[in-house]
PDB file of C-alpha atoms in Angstrom:
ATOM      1  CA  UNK T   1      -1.449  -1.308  89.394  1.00 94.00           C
ATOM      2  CA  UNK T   2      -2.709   1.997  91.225  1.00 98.00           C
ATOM      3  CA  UNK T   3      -4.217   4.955  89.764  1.00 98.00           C
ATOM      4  CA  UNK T   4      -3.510   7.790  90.583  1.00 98.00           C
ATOM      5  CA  UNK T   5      -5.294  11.070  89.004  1.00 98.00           C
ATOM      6  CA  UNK T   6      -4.558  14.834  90.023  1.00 98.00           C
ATOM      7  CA  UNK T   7      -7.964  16.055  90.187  1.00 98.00           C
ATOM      8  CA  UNK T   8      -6.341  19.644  91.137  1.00 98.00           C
ATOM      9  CA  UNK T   9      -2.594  20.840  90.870  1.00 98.00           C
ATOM     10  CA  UNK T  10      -2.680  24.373  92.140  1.00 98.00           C
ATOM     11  CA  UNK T  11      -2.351  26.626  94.802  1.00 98.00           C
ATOM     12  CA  UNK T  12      -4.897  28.112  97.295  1.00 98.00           C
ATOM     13  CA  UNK T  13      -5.776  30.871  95.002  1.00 97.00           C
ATOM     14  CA  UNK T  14      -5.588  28.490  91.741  1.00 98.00           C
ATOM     15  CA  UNK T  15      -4.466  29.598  88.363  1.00 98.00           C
ATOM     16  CA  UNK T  16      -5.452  31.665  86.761  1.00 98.00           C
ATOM     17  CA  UNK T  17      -5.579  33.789  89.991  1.00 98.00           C
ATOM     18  CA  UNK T  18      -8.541  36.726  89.747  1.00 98.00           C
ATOM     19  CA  UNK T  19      -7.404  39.968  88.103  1.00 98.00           C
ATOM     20  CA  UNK T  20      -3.933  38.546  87.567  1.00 98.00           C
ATOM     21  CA  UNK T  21      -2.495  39.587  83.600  1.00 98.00           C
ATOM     22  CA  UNK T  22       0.381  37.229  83.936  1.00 98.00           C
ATOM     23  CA  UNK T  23       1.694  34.981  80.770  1.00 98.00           C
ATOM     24  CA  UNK T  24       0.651  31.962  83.089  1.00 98.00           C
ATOM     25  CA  UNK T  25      -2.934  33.089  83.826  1.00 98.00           C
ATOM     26  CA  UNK T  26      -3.601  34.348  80.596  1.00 98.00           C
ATOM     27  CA  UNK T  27      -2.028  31.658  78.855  1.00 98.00           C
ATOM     28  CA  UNK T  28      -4.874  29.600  76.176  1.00 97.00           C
ATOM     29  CA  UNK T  29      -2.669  26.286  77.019  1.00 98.00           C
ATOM     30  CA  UNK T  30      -5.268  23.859  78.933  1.00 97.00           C
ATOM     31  CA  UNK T  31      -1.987  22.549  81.418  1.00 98.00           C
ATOM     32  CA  UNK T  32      -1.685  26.145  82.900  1.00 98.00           C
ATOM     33  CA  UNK T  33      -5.284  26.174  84.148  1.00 98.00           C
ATOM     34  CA  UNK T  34      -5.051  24.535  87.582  1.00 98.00           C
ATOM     35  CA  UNK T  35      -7.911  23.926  90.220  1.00 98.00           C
ATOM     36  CA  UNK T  36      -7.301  23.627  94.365  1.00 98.00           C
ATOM     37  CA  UNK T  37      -5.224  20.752  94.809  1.00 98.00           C
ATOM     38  CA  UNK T  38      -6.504  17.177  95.226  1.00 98.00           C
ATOM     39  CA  UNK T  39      -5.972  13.481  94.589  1.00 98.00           C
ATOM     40  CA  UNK T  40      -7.868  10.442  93.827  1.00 98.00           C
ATOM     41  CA  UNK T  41      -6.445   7.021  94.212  1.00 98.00           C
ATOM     42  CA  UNK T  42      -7.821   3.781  93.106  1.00 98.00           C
ATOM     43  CA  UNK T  43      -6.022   1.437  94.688  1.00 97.00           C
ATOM     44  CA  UNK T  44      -7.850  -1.614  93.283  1.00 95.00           C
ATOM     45  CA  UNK T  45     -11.328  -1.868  91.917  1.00 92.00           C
ATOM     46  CA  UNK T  46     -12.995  -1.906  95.087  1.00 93.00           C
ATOM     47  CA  UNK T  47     -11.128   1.222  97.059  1.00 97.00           C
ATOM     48  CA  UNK T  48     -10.633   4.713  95.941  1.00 98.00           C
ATOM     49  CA  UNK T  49      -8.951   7.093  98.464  1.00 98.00           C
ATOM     50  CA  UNK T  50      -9.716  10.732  98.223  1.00 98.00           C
ATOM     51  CA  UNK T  51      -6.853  13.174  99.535  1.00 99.00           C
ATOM     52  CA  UNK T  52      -8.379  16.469 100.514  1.00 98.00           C
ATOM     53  CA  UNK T  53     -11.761  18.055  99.167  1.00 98.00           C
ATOM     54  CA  UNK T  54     -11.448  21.699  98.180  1.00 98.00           C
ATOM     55  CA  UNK T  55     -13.724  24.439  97.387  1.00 98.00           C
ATOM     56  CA  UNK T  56     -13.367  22.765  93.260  1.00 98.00           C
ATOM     57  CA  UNK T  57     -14.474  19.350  94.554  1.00 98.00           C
ATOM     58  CA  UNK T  58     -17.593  19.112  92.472  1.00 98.00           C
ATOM     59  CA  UNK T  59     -16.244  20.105  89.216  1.00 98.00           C
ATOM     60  CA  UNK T  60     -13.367  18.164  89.894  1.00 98.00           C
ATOM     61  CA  UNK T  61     -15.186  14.797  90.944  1.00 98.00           C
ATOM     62  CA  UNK T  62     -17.561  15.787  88.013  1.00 98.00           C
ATOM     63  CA  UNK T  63     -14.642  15.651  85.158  1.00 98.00           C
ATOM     64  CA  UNK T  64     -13.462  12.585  86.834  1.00 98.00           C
ATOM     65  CA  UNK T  65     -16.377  10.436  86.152  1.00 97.00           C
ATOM     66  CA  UNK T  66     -18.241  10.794  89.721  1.00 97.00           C
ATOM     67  CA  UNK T  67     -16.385   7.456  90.541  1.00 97.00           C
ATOM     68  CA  UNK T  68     -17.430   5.748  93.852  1.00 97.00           C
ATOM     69  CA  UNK T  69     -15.125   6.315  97.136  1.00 98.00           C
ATOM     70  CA  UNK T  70     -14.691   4.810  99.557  1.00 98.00           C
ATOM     71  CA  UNK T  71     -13.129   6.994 102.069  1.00 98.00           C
ATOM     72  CA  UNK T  72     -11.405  10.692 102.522  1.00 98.00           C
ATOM     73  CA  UNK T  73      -8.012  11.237 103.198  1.00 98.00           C
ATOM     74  CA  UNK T  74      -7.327  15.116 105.100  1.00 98.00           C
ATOM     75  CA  UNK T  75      -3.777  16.528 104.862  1.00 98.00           C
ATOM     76  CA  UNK T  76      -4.762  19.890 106.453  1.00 98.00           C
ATOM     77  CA  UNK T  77      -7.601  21.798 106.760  1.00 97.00           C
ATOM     78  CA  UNK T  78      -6.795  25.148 105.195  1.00 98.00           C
ATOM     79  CA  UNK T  79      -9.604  25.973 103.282  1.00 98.00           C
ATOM     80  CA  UNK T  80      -8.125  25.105 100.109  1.00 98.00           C
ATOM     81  CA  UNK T  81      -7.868  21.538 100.901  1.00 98.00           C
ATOM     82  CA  UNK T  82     -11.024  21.048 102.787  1.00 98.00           C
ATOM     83  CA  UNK T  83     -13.795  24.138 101.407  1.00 98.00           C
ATOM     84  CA  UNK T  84     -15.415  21.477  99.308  1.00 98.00           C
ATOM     85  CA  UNK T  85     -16.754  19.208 102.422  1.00 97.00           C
ATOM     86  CA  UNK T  86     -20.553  19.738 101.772  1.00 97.00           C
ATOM     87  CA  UNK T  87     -20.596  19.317  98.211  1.00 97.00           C
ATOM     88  CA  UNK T  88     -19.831  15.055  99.326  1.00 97.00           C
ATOM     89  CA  UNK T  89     -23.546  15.015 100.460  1.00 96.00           C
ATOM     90  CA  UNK T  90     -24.094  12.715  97.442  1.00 96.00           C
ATOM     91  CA  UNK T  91     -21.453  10.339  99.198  1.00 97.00           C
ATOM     92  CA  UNK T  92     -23.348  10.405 102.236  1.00 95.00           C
ATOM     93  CA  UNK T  93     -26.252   8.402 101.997  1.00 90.00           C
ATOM     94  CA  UNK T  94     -27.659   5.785 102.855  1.00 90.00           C
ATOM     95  CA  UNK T  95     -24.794   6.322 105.444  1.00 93.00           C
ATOM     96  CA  UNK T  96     -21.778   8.541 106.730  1.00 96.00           C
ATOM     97  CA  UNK T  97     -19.091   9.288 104.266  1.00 98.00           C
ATOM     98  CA  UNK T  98     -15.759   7.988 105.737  1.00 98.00           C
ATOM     99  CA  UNK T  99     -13.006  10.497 106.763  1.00 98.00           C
ATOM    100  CA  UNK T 100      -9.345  10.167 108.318  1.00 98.00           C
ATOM    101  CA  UNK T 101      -7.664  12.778 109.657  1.00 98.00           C
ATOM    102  CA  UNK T 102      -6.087  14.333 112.850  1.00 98.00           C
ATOM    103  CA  UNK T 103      -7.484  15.310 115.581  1.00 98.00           C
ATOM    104  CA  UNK T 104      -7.469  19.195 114.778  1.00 98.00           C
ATOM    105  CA  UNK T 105      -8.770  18.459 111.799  1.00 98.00           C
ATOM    106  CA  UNK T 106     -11.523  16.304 112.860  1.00 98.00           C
ATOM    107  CA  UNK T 107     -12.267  19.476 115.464  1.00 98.00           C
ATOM    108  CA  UNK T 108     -11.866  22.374 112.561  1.00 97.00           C
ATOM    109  CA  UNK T 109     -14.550  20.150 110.523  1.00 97.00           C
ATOM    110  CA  UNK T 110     -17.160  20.180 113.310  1.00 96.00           C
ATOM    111  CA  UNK T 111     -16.448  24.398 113.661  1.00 96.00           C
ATOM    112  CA  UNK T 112     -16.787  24.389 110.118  1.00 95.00           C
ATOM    113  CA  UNK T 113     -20.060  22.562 109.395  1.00 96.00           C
ATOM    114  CA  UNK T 114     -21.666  22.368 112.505  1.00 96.00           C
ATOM    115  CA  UNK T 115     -25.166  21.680 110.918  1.00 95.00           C
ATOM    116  CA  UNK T 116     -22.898  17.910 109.722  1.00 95.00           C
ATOM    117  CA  UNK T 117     -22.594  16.709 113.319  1.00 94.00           C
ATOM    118  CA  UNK T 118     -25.645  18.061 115.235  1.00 92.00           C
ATOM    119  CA  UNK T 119     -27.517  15.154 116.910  1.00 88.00           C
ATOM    120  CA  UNK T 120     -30.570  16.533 115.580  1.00 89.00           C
ATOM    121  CA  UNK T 121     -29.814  16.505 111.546  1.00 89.00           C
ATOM    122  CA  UNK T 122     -31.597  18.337 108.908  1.00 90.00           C
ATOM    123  CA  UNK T 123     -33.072  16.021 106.435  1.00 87.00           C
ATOM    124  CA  UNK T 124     -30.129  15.920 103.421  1.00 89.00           C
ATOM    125  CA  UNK T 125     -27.044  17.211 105.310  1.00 94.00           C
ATOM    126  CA  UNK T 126     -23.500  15.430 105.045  1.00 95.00           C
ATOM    127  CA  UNK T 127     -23.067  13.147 107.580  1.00 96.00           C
ATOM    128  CA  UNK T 128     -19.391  12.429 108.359  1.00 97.00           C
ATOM    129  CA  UNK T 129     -17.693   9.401 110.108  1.00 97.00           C
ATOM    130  CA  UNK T 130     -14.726  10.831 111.630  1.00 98.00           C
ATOM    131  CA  UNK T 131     -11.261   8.747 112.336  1.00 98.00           C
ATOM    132  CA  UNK T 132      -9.425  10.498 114.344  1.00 98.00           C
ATOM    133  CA  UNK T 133      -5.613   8.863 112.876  1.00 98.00           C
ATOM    134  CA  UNK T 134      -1.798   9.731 114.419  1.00 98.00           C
ATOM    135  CA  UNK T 135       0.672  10.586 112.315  1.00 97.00           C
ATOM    136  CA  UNK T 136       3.143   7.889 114.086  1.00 94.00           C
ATOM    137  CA  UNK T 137       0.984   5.271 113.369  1.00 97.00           C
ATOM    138  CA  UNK T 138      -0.589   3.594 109.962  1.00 98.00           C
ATOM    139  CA  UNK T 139      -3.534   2.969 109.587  1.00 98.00           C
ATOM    140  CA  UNK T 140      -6.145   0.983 107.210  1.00 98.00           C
ATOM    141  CA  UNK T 141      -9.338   1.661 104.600  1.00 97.00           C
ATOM    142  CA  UNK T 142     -10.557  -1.337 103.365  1.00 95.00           C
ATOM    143  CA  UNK T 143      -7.723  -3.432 104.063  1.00 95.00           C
ATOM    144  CA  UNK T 144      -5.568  -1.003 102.585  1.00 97.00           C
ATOM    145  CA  UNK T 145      -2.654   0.138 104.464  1.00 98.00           C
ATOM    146  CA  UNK T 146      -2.004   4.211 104.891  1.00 98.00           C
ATOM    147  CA  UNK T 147       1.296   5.893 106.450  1.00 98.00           C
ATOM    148  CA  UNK T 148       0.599   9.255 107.490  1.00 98.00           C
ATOM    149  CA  UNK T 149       3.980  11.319 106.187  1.00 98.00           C
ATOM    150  CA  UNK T 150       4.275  13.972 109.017  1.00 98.00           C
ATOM    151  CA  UNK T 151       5.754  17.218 107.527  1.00 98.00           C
ATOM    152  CA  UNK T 152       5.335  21.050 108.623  1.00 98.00           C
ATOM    153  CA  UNK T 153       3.594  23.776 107.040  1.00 98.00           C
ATOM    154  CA  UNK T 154       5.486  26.797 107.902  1.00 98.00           C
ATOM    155  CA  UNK T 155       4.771  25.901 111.960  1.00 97.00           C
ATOM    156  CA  UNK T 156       1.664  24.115 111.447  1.00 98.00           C
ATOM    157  CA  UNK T 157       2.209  20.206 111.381  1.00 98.00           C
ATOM    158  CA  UNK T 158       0.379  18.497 108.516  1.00 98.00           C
ATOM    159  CA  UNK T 159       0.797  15.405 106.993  1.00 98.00           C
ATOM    160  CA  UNK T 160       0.933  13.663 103.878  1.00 98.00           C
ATOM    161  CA  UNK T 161       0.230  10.073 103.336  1.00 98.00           C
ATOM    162  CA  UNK T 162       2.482   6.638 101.566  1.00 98.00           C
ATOM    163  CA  UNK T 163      -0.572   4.130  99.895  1.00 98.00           C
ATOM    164  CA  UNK T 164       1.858   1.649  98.439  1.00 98.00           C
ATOM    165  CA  UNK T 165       4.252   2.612  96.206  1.00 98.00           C
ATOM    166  CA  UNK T 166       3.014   6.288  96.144  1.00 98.00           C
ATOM    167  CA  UNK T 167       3.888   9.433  98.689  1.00 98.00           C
ATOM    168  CA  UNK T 168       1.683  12.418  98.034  1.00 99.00           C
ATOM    169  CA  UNK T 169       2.809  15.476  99.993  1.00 98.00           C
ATOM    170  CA  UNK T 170       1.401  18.883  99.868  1.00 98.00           C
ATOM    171  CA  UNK T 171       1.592  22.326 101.239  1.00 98.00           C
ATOM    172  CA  UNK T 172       4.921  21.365 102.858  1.00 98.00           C
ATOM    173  CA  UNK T 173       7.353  23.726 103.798  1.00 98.00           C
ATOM    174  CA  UNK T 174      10.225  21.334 105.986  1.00 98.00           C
ATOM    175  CA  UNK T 175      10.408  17.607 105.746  1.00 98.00           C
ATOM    176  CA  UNK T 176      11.701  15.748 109.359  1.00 97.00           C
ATOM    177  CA  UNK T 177      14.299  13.377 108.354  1.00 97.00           C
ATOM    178  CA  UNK T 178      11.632  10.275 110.115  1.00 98.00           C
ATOM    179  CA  UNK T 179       9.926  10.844 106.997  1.00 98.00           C
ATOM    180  CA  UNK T 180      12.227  10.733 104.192  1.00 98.00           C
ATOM    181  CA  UNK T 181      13.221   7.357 105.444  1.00 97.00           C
ATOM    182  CA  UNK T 182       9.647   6.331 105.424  1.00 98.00           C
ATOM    183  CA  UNK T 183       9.730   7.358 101.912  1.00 98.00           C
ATOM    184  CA  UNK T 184      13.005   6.753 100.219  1.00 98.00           C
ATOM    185  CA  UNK T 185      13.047   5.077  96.912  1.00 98.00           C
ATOM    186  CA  UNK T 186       9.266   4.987  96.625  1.00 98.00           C
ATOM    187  CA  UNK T 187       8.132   4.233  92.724  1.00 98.00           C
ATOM    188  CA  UNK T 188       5.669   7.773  92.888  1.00 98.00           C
ATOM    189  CA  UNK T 189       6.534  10.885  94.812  1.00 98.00           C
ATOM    190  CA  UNK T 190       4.381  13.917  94.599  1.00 98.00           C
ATOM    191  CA  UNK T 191       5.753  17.070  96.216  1.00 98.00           C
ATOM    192  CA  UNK T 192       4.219  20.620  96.215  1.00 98.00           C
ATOM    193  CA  UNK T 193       6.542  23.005  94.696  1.00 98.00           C
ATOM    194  CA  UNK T 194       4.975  26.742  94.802  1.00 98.00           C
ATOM    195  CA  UNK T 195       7.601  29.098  92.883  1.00 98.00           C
ATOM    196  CA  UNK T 196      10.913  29.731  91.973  1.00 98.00           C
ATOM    197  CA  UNK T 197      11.507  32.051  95.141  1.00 98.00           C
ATOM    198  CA  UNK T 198      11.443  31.374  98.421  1.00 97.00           C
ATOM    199  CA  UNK T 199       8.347  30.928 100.297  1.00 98.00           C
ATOM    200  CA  UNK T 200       7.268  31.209 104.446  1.00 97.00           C
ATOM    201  CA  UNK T 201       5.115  28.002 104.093  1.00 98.00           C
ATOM    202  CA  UNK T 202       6.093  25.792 101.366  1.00 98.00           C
ATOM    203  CA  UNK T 203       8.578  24.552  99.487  1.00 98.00           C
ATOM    204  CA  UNK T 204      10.360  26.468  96.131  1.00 98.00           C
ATOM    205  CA  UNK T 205      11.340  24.481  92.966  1.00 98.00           C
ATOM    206  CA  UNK T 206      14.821  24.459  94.549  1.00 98.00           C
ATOM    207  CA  UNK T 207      13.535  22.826  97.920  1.00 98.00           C
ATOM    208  CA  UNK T 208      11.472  20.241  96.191  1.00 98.00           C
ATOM    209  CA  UNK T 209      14.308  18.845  94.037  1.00 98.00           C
ATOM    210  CA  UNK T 210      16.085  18.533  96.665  1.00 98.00           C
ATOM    211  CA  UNK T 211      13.827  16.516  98.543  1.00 98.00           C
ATOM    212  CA  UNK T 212      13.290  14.171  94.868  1.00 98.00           C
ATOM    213  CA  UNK T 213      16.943  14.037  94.947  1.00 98.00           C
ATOM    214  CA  UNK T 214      17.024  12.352  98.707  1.00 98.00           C
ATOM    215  CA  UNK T 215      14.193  10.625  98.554  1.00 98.00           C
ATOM    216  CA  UNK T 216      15.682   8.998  94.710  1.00 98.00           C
ATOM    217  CA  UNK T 217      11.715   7.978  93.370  1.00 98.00           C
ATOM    218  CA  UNK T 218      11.194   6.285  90.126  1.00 98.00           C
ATOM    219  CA  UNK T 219       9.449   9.024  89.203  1.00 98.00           C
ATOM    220  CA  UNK T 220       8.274  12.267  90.900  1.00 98.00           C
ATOM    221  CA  UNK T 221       5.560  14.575  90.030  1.00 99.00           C
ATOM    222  CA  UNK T 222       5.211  18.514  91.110  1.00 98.00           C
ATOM    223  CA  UNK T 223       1.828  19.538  92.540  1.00 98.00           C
ATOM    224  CA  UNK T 224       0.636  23.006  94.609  1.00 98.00           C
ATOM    225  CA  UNK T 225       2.125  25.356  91.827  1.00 98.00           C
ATOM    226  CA  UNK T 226       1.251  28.827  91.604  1.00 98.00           C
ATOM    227  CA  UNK T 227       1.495  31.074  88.631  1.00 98.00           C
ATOM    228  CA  UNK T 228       4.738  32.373  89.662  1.00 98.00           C
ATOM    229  CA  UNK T 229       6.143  28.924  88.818  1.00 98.00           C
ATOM    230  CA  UNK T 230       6.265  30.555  85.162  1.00 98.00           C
ATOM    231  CA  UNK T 231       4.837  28.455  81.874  1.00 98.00           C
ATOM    232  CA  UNK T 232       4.827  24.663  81.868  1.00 98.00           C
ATOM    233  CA  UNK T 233       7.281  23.999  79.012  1.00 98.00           C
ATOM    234  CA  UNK T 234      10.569  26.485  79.430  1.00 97.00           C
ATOM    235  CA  UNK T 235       9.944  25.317  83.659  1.00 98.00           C
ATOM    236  CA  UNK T 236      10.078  21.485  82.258  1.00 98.00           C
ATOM    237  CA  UNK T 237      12.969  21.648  80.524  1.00 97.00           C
ATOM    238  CA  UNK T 238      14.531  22.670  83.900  1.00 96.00           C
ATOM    239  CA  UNK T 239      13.697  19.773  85.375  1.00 98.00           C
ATOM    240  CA  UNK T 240      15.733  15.729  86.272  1.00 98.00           C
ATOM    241  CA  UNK T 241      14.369  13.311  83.377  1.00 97.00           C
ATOM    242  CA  UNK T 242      12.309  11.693  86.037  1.00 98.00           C
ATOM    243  CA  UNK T 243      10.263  14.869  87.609  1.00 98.00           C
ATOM    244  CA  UNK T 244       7.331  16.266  85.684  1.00 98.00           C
ATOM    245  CA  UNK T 245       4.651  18.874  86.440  1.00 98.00           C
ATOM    246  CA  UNK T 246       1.406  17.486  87.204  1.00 98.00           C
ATOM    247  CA  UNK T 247      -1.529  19.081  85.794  1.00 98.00           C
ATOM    248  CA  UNK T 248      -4.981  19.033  86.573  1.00 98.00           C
ATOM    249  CA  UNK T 249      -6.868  15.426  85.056  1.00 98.00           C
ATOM    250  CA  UNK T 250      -3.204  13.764  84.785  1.00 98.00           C
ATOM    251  CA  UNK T 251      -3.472  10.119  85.379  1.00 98.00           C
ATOM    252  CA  UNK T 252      -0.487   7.896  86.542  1.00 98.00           C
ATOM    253  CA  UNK T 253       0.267   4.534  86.447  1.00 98.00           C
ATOM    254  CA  UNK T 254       1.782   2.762  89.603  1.00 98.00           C
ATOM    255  CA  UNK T 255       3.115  -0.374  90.496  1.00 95.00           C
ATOM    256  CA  UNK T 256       1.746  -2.657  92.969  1.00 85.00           C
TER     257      UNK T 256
END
């Protein structure tokens, strides 16, 4: 069986957003507070996949245990997926962290944290072993096979990734049709699903179901909300018998 755990299930400006008065943000309910979004897999004792590292990476990894990984896994790198880069420094020694990703990822890390990649490192930085991946072709982490998921994000291409019986997909706005048959019938889909109302860069309640519905998982799991998505419970009820709303520290079983 996999793990998987939602370390973070919100949007770029989580929830509660700052200065926001809203029934979701000030809502005492535990399941409405929601860090960046982010994913840990263990897909068997020895490997646990990280998917993206946001700017709530340390609390996150924190709550979680501070579990050993064994490599990172970039959808994007808006800064809500990847603003938590330096805080791996503990994963870092006595050698480079791991990290797949695409190419203008890879080259939006190095503007990032320059000081990471310098041949000439200051005593303590991350260091970062880049693998430059396609998102045509799989690839592996310690023996373990990964399908990038291409999808775009508004016009930026991004991907998601397949480990197994599990698709996680985020900040996606259209889904090519090459990729729901990579993905149809999967055990675990996880889908971003920002709002009720329509959105420029990703996908609306209505847009998501609609991709569950093609795609026909066991079971399917909504990540990336914002607070306009409304309270947990009255939004539930809304929902097919076999899509929930993640929250943030949900762990889910998943077939091998």
């Amino acid at each position: 069986m996999m793990i998987l755990t939602f370390l973070g299930t919100g949007t770029s400006t989580g929830v509660p957003q700052i200065g926001c008065n809203c029934q979701v943000c000030t809502s005492t309910d535990q399941r409405e507070k929601r860090l960046r979004a982010s994913a840990l897999v263990e897909v068997n004792p020895s490997c646990r996949l990280l998917i993206d590292c946001g700017p709530d990476f340390r609390q996150q990894i924190l709550r979680a245990g501070a579990p050993e990984l064994s490599a990172l896994l970039i959808t994007h790198s808006h800064y809500d997926h990847v603003g938590g880069i330096d805080d791996m420094r503990p994963y870092c020694h006595p050698k480079s962290f791991p990290v797949y990703c695409l190419a203008d990822v890879a080259q939006d890390l190095r503007d990032r944290v320059p000081y990471c990649f310098r041949k000439h490192l200051y005593p303590g930085v991350p260091t970062f072993d880049i693998h430059t991946i396609s998102p045509d072709e799989n690839f592996r982490v310690d023996g373990v096979e990964v399908t990038p998921l291409p999808v775009m994000h508004a016009k930026l291409p991004i991907i998601g990734f397949r480990i197994g019986n599990l698709a996680y997909i985020t900040d996606c706005s259209q889904m090519p049709d090459t990729t729901l048959d990579k993905i149809r019938h999967i055990d675990t889909l996880v889908i971003n699903a920002l709002r009720h109302e329509p959105h420029m860069s990703h996908m609306n309640l209505r847009q998501a179901l609609d991709v569950i519905k093609a795609v026909n998982p066991r079971q399917a799991f909504l990540t990336h909300l914002s607070h306009d998505m409304g309270l947990i419970d009255p939004t539930s009820r809304m929902l097919p018998d076999n899509v929930a709303i993640a929250t943030d520290g949900l762990t889910v079983m998943i077939p091998d």
